[in-house]
Short mmCIF file of C-alpha atoms in Angstrom, two decimals:
data_model
loop_
_atom_site.label_atom_id
_atom_site.label_comp_id
_atom_site.label_asym_id
_atom_site.label_seq_id
_atom_site.Cartn_x
_atom_site.Cartn_y
_atom_site.Cartn_z
CA MET A 1 108.60 94.41 80.50
CA VAL A 2 107.62 96.48 83.55
CA ILE A 3 103.83 96.69 83.44
CA LYS A 4 101.82 99.58 84.90
CA PRO A 5 98.04 99.93 84.58
CA LYS A 6 96.73 101.81 81.54
CA ILE A 7 93.21 102.94 82.39
CA ARG A 8 90.82 104.28 79.78
CA GLY A 9 87.33 105.09 81.01
CA PHE A 10 85.84 102.05 82.74
CA ILE A 11 88.41 99.61 81.37
CA CYS A 12 92.07 98.85 81.89
CA THR A 13 93.70 98.12 78.56
CA ASN A 14 96.49 95.92 79.90
CA ALA A 15 96.99 93.32 82.61
CA HIS A 16 99.75 92.01 84.87
CA PRO A 17 100.48 88.27 84.62
CA ALA A 18 102.09 87.94 88.05
CA GLY A 19 99.28 89.95 89.65
CA CYS A 20 96.60 87.82 88.00
CA ALA A 21 98.41 84.68 89.12
CA LYS A 22 98.54 85.98 92.70
CA SER A 23 94.84 86.83 92.60
CA VAL A 24 94.00 83.29 91.46
CA GLU A 25 96.28 81.86 94.15
CA ASN A 26 94.58 83.97 96.83
CA GLN A 27 91.14 82.70 95.79
CA ILE A 28 92.34 79.10 95.79
CA THR A 29 93.79 79.57 99.28
CA TYR A 30 90.46 80.92 100.51
CA VAL A 31 88.45 78.02 99.08
CA LYS A 32 90.85 75.46 100.53
CA SER A 33 90.46 77.08 103.96
CA GLN A 34 86.67 76.68 103.93
CA ASP A 35 86.40 72.86 103.89
CA VAL A 36 83.46 73.05 101.51
CA LEU A 37 83.03 69.28 101.40
CA ALA A 38 82.22 69.23 105.10
CA LYS A 39 79.93 72.26 104.81
CA SER A 40 77.98 70.79 101.87
CA GLU A 41 75.03 68.57 102.76
CA LEU A 42 74.92 66.99 99.30
CA ALA A 43 77.67 65.37 97.27
CA GLY A 44 79.52 68.01 95.27
CA PRO A 45 80.15 68.21 91.53
CA LYS A 46 82.50 65.87 89.71
CA ASN A 47 82.56 67.23 86.14
CA VAL A 48 81.87 70.94 85.72
CA LEU A 49 81.35 73.11 82.65
CA VAL A 50 81.84 76.84 83.27
CA ILE A 51 80.57 79.02 80.41
CA GLY A 52 82.38 82.30 81.01
CA CYS A 53 85.21 80.99 83.19
CA SER A 54 88.02 83.53 83.12
CA THR A 55 87.05 86.44 85.38
CA GLY A 56 84.75 87.42 88.24
CA TYR A 57 82.02 85.06 89.34
CA GLY A 58 82.75 82.55 86.58
CA LEU A 59 86.39 82.24 87.60
CA ALA A 60 85.38 81.94 91.26
CA SER A 61 82.97 79.15 90.28
CA ARG A 62 85.72 77.25 88.52
CA ILE A 63 88.07 77.65 91.48
CA THR A 64 85.41 76.52 93.96
CA SER A 65 84.52 73.49 91.83
CA ALA A 66 88.13 72.40 91.39
CA PHE A 67 89.82 73.29 94.66
CA GLY A 68 86.79 72.94 96.91
CA TYR A 69 85.36 69.70 95.53
CA GLY A 70 88.18 68.25 93.45
CA ALA A 71 86.05 68.46 90.30
CA LYS A 72 87.28 68.26 86.75
CA THR A 73 86.56 71.57 85.03
CA LEU A 74 86.07 72.50 81.41
CA GLY A 75 85.93 76.26 80.83
CA ILE A 76 84.92 78.54 77.99
CA CYS A 77 86.11 82.11 77.61
CA PHE A 78 86.90 84.70 74.96
CA GLU A 79 90.28 86.22 75.76
CA LYS A 80 93.18 87.80 73.87
CA GLU A 81 96.58 86.17 74.19
CA PRO A 82 99.67 88.34 74.61
CA THR A 83 101.77 89.47 71.66
CA ASP A 84 105.38 90.59 71.55
CA ARG A 85 104.31 94.18 72.22
CA LYS A 86 101.08 93.87 74.20
CA THR A 87 99.94 92.06 77.29
CA GLY A 88 97.17 89.53 77.16
CA THR A 89 93.84 90.17 78.80
CA ALA A 90 93.37 89.57 82.51
CA GLY A 91 91.18 86.58 81.72
CA TRP A 92 93.99 85.06 79.66
CA TYR A 93 96.42 85.33 82.57
CA ASN A 94 93.81 84.15 85.09
CA THR A 95 93.21 81.05 83.01
CA ALA A 96 96.93 80.37 82.61
CA ALA A 97 97.35 80.63 86.39
CA PHE A 98 94.38 78.36 87.02
CA HIS A 99 95.81 75.75 84.64
CA ASP A 100 99.18 75.88 86.41
CA GLN A 101 97.60 75.47 89.85
CA ALA A 102 95.34 72.65 88.66
CA LYS A 103 98.23 70.83 87.01
CA ALA A 104 100.33 71.10 90.18
CA THR A 105 97.46 69.56 92.15
CA GLY A 106 96.71 66.85 89.62
CA LEU A 107 93.31 68.26 88.66
CA TYR A 108 91.85 68.04 85.16
CA ALA A 109 91.48 71.51 83.61
CA GLN A 110 90.85 72.33 79.97
CA THR A 111 89.73 75.64 78.44
CA MET A 112 88.22 76.52 75.07
CA ASN A 113 88.87 80.07 73.87
CA GLY A 114 86.26 81.47 71.49
CA ASP A 115 82.68 82.64 71.02
CA ALA A 116 80.47 80.81 73.52
CA PHE A 117 77.36 82.08 71.71
CA SER A 118 78.24 80.11 68.56
CA ASP A 119 77.00 76.63 67.79
CA ASN A 120 80.50 75.73 66.58
CA MET A 121 81.81 76.28 70.11
CA LYS A 122 78.95 74.24 71.57
CA ILE A 123 79.74 71.35 69.23
CA THR A 124 83.47 71.57 70.06
CA VAL A 125 82.70 71.50 73.78
CA ILE A 126 80.33 68.55 73.39
CA ASP A 127 83.05 66.60 71.59
CA LYS A 128 85.52 67.44 74.36
CA ILE A 129 83.10 66.32 77.07
CA LYS A 130 82.46 63.04 75.27
CA LYS A 131 86.19 62.42 74.91
CA ASP A 132 87.41 63.45 78.37
CA LEU A 133 84.52 63.54 80.83
CA GLY A 134 81.61 61.53 79.51
CA THR A 135 79.01 63.80 81.08
CA VAL A 136 78.87 66.98 83.15
CA ASP A 137 76.87 67.32 86.36
CA LEU A 138 77.16 71.09 86.92
CA ILE A 139 76.85 73.77 84.22
CA ILE A 140 77.60 77.35 85.27
CA TYR A 141 76.43 80.11 82.93
CA SER A 142 78.33 83.33 83.63
CA LEU A 143 78.60 85.22 80.34
CA ALA A 144 78.78 88.99 80.05
CA SER A 145 78.99 90.46 76.57
CA PRO A 146 77.80 93.63 74.81
CA ARG A 147 76.81 91.76 71.64
CA ARG A 148 75.75 88.35 70.38
CA THR A 149 75.49 86.81 66.93
CA ASP A 150 72.35 84.73 66.54
CA PRO A 151 73.54 81.28 65.41
CA ASP A 152 70.34 80.68 63.44
CA THR A 153 70.17 83.93 61.47
CA GLY A 154 73.66 85.42 61.69
CA GLU A 155 72.15 88.69 62.90
CA VAL A 156 74.26 90.62 65.42
CA TYR A 157 72.38 91.95 68.45
CA LYS A 158 73.73 94.70 70.72
CA SER A 159 72.74 95.34 74.31
CA THR A 160 71.73 98.78 75.61
CA LEU A 161 71.81 100.10 79.17
CA LYS A 162 68.70 102.26 79.34
CA PRO A 163 65.60 102.63 81.53
CA VAL A 164 62.26 101.34 80.27
CA GLY A 165 59.06 103.37 80.06
CA GLN A 166 60.39 106.79 80.95
CA GLY A 167 63.66 108.68 81.20
CA TYR A 168 65.61 108.68 84.43
CA THR A 169 67.79 111.33 86.06
CA THR A 170 70.04 110.34 88.93
CA LYS A 171 73.47 110.76 90.46
CA THR A 172 76.46 108.93 89.10
CA TYR A 173 80.22 109.00 89.51
CA ASP A 174 82.59 109.52 86.58
CA THR A 175 85.71 107.53 87.46
CA ASP A 176 87.68 109.23 84.66
CA LYS A 177 87.02 112.77 85.88
CA ASP A 178 86.61 112.01 89.60
CA LYS A 179 83.26 113.75 89.45
CA VAL A 180 79.86 113.20 91.06
CA HIS A 181 77.20 114.56 88.74
CA GLU A 182 73.68 114.01 87.49
CA ILE A 183 73.02 111.88 84.46
CA THR A 184 69.84 111.66 82.40
CA LEU A 185 69.14 108.47 80.51
CA GLU A 186 66.51 108.41 77.81
CA PRO A 187 64.14 105.43 77.74
CA ALA A 188 64.87 102.52 75.44
CA ASN A 189 62.72 101.86 72.42
CA GLN A 190 61.29 98.40 71.76
CA ASP A 191 64.07 97.39 69.39
CA GLU A 192 66.72 98.25 71.99
CA ILE A 193 64.80 96.25 74.59
CA ASP A 194 64.47 93.24 72.28
CA GLN A 195 68.14 93.31 71.31
CA THR A 196 69.26 93.52 74.94
CA VAL A 197 67.12 90.51 75.84
CA LYS A 198 68.65 88.64 72.89
CA VAL A 199 72.18 89.33 74.18
CA MET A 200 71.78 89.19 77.95
CA GLY A 201 68.67 87.05 78.42
CA GLY A 202 68.32 83.31 78.78
CA GLU A 203 68.13 82.23 75.15
CA ASP A 204 71.77 81.15 74.90
CA TRP A 205 71.75 79.44 78.32
CA GLU A 206 68.73 77.43 77.22
CA ARG A 207 70.36 76.63 73.88
CA TRP A 208 73.48 75.35 75.63
CA LEU A 209 71.53 73.01 77.88
CA VAL A 210 69.33 71.66 75.08
CA MET A 211 72.30 70.96 72.81
CA LEU A 212 74.30 69.37 75.63
CA ASN A 213 71.35 67.19 76.60
CA ASN A 214 70.55 66.17 73.03
CA ALA A 215 74.17 65.06 72.69
CA GLY A 216 73.86 62.88 75.79
CA VAL A 217 76.52 64.69 77.83
CA VAL A 218 74.35 65.93 80.74
CA SER A 219 74.36 63.71 83.82
CA GLU A 220 71.15 62.58 85.45
CA ASN A 221 70.21 64.97 88.29
CA ALA A 222 72.64 67.57 86.95
CA LYS A 223 72.44 71.17 88.12
CA THR A 224 72.73 74.40 86.18
CA THR A 225 72.60 78.01 87.27
CA ALA A 226 72.90 81.39 85.59
CA TYR A 227 74.11 84.44 87.47
CA THR A 228 72.23 87.70 87.81
CA TYR A 229 71.97 90.84 89.91
CA ILE A 230 68.56 92.11 90.99
CA GLY A 231 69.38 94.93 93.41
CA LYS A 232 67.04 97.27 95.23
CA GLU A 233 65.42 100.71 94.94
CA LEU A 234 68.56 102.75 94.18
CA THR A 235 69.58 100.61 91.22
CA TRP A 236 66.19 99.49 89.91
CA PRO A 237 65.71 102.36 87.42
CA ILE A 238 68.94 101.45 85.59
CA TYR A 239 69.25 97.79 86.52
CA GLY A 240 65.96 96.21 87.51
CA GLN A 241 63.31 98.26 85.72
CA ALA A 242 65.46 98.72 82.63
CA THR A 243 66.68 96.91 79.54
CA ILE A 244 69.18 94.84 81.49
CA GLY A 245 66.50 93.98 84.05
CA LEU A 246 64.14 92.70 81.36
CA ALA A 247 66.98 90.62 79.96
CA LYS A 248 67.68 89.15 83.37
CA GLU A 249 63.97 88.37 83.82
CA ASP A 250 64.27 86.25 80.70
CA LEU A 251 66.65 84.03 82.65
CA ASP A 252 63.65 82.96 84.77
CA ARG A 253 61.80 81.94 81.61
CA ALA A 254 64.86 80.02 80.43
CA ALA A 255 65.22 78.21 83.76
CA SER A 256 61.64 76.93 83.49
CA ALA A 257 62.20 75.93 79.86
CA ILE A 258 65.38 74.02 80.72
CA ILE A 259 63.62 72.10 83.49
CA ALA A 260 60.78 71.17 81.13
CA LYS A 261 63.00 70.21 78.19
CA LEU A 262 65.47 68.22 80.30
CA LYS A 263 62.81 66.59 82.48
CA SER A 264 63.90 63.07 81.56
CA ASN A 265 67.29 63.77 83.15
CA ASN A 266 65.76 65.49 86.19
CA VAL A 267 67.96 68.54 85.66
CA SER A 268 67.51 71.45 88.08
CA ALA A 269 67.91 74.98 86.72
CA ASN A 270 68.00 78.02 88.96
CA VAL A 271 68.93 81.67 88.58
CA SER A 272 71.37 82.85 91.26
CA SER A 273 71.20 86.49 92.35
CA LEU A 274 74.58 87.66 93.60
CA LYS A 275 75.93 90.73 95.36
CA ALA A 276 76.94 93.90 93.52
CA LEU A 277 80.70 93.92 93.03
CA VAL A 278 83.30 95.66 90.93
CA THR A 279 83.48 93.71 87.68
CA GLN A 280 84.37 94.64 84.13
CA ALA A 281 80.64 94.58 83.38
CA SER A 282 79.39 96.60 86.38
CA SER A 283 82.04 99.29 85.84
CA ALA A 284 80.35 100.14 82.54
CA ILE A 285 76.85 100.60 83.99
CA PRO A 286 75.83 104.16 84.94
CA VAL A 287 75.12 104.61 88.67
CA MET A 288 76.95 101.42 89.68
CA PRO A 289 80.41 102.93 90.48
CA LEU A 290 78.74 105.37 92.89
CA TYR A 291 76.39 102.77 94.35
CA ILE A 292 79.13 100.17 94.82
CA SER A 293 81.45 102.72 96.44
CA LEU A 294 78.72 103.44 98.98
CA ILE A 295 77.78 99.82 99.69
CA TYR A 296 81.44 98.97 100.23
CA LYS A 297 81.60 101.73 102.84
CA VAL A 298 78.52 100.49 104.67
CA MET A 299 79.13 96.75 104.37
CA LYS A 300 82.76 96.96 105.47
CA GLU A 301 81.65 98.91 108.53
CA GLU A 302 79.04 96.21 109.19
CA GLY A 303 81.58 93.43 108.63
CA THR A 304 79.45 91.89 105.87
CA HIS A 305 81.46 92.72 102.74
CA GLU A 306 82.25 89.76 100.47
CA GLY A 307 84.05 89.38 97.17
CA CYS A 308 83.46 86.98 94.29
CA ILE A 309 85.07 83.96 95.88
CA GLU A 310 83.22 84.35 99.20
CA GLN A 311 79.91 84.73 97.38
CA ILE A 312 80.43 81.67 95.21
CA GLU A 313 81.71 79.47 98.04
CA GLY A 314 78.53 80.40 99.90
CA LEU A 315 76.36 79.72 96.85
CA TYR A 316 77.77 76.22 96.53
CA THR A 317 77.57 75.27 100.21
CA ARG A 318 74.32 77.10 101.13
CA CYS A 319 72.36 76.63 97.91
CA LEU A 320 73.63 74.35 95.14
CA TYR A 321 74.75 71.57 97.47
CA ALA A 322 72.45 72.15 100.42
CA SER A 323 69.63 69.68 101.07
CA ASN A 324 66.94 72.34 101.54
CA PRO A 325 68.19 75.64 100.08
CA ALA A 326 66.21 78.84 100.50
CA MET A 327 64.63 80.11 97.26
CA ASP A 328 62.16 82.85 96.37
CA ASN A 329 58.85 82.24 94.59
CA MET A 330 60.68 82.26 91.24
CA HIS A 331 62.99 79.49 92.49
CA ARG A 332 65.97 81.83 92.51
CA TYR A 333 68.88 81.49 94.92
CA HIS A 334 69.82 84.70 96.75
CA MET A 335 73.32 85.49 97.95
CA GLU A 336 72.91 89.28 98.08
CA ASP A 337 70.84 89.42 101.29
CA LYS A 338 73.63 91.11 103.27
CA GLU A 339 73.46 93.97 100.75
CA THR A 340 69.74 94.23 100.05
CA ASN A 341 68.25 93.91 103.54
CA ASP A 342 66.27 96.97 104.65
CA ALA A 343 68.66 98.05 107.41
CA THR A 344 71.71 98.11 105.15
CA GLN A 345 69.82 99.71 102.28
CA SER A 346 68.57 102.50 104.56
CA LYS A 347 72.18 103.38 105.45
CA ILE A 348 73.17 103.36 101.78
CA LYS A 349 70.15 105.50 100.86
CA ALA A 350 71.09 108.09 103.53
CA LEU A 351 74.61 108.33 102.08
CA TRP A 352 73.21 108.49 98.54
CA ASP A 353 71.04 111.50 99.44
CA GLU A 354 73.94 113.23 101.16
CA VAL A 355 76.81 112.56 98.75
CA THR A 356 78.16 115.45 96.66
CA GLN A 357 81.30 116.17 94.71
CA GLU A 358 82.83 117.74 97.81
CA ASN A 359 82.21 114.91 100.28
CA PHE A 360 82.27 111.88 97.97
CA HIS A 361 85.64 110.52 99.12
CA ASP A 362 84.70 110.95 102.79
CA LEU A 363 81.29 109.27 102.53
CA SER A 364 82.24 106.47 100.15
CA ASP A 365 84.82 103.73 99.92
CA TYR A 366 85.99 104.70 96.47
CA ALA A 367 89.51 103.70 97.50
CA GLY A 368 88.16 100.17 97.99
CA TYR A 369 86.27 100.35 94.69
CA HIS A 370 89.37 101.49 92.82
CA HIS A 371 91.52 98.83 94.49
CA GLU A 372 89.12 96.09 93.39
CA PHE A 373 88.97 97.58 89.90
CA LEU A 374 92.76 97.36 89.65
CA THR A 375 92.84 93.81 91.01
CA LEU A 376 90.56 92.74 88.13
CA PHE A 377 93.58 93.30 85.90
CA GLY A 378 96.24 91.99 88.28
CA PHE A 379 97.33 95.31 89.78
CA ASP A 380 97.49 96.62 93.36
CA ILE A 381 97.78 93.12 94.82
CA GLN A 382 99.86 92.61 97.94
CA GLY A 383 102.94 90.48 97.44
CA VAL A 384 103.53 91.41 93.80
CA ASP A 385 106.57 93.48 92.76
CA TYR A 386 105.24 95.89 90.17
CA GLU A 387 108.69 97.35 89.54
CA ALA A 388 110.03 93.99 88.39
CA ASP A 389 110.61 93.09 84.76
CA VAL A 390 108.14 90.28 83.97
CA ASP A 391 107.62 88.04 80.97
CA HIS A 392 104.20 89.02 79.66
CA VAL A 393 104.05 86.20 77.10
CA VAL A 394 102.33 83.46 79.07
CA ASN A 395 100.72 80.36 77.61
CA TRP A 396 98.20 77.91 79.01
CA SER A 397 99.78 74.66 80.12
#
């Protein structure tokens, strides 16, 4: 079939297999060009588990591990395979492309497709590690989901994107209507806060590490990190000082708990704060499409813009496998400094105050935002013929 993007709100309901494959190839090419082994002061990973491996930062982590360090990678994702009439999800095609590239290079790559929150998946992964890898020395936690089923109680928790304490009125951009407008968000109640922490906090990350360690499949001196975004003043009311912010703070608690519970293995656990980018998750958060469009404008003019693969390559070489990495007082790694420094933020704030419906496309880089949104689903990628008839039924090798 000839596949064109079908956009509904903040999501694209289809994906292009050849475009996704090209996107994966481009990221692999970048990592190979960086000579990460030479840039890393410490020995890199050998056996890597990526929980949330099929898109965005998780996919970039898997690519960096495999094609930067030659590591064996075991991934977990929750993607829909194609049917006769419908395309698969972008993550499905990304994973298929990664498998093909790994196989061609002689790299071990296996992927489990299912609910990473469930204990059944954890047990399946443990069995796979025992059979194929023995132990893992790097565990990446990069899950983004609107809901989670508690494996102990069976209760389903749902996350909410709301401010905490008081309502908040601010500008936002409606990508559907091409409209800059004000939005008022009512404050979350305690139940909404608690449920969001249950879904997006550190409870599942901690559970993964404890179960892996109890099963004897975590290497001595292993590393684990969970990804977050902290942001600055413009995004704090909806991101930092909000339900999602409280959930992300729970990652700090989980990191400390993991270190304490896995002390005998000397496991290090750190939260990694990364740059704001167009992802399937960020597209759904009020304020973020406008904010990201403005930071792209400023950071591209400054020459500091980075995508997922650049951020993760830097995280590995400057933090995870550096001998003396910089951390804040919560022992977090920070890769968003080119975005959140005062000089850059002051430029973004000036644009934020000035932007209106009439001047939005002049003051922002929405074209860049929209391009990156499309590339998430394999569209608008140079070198791909989108008029060609392609086989959308692709399987993992």
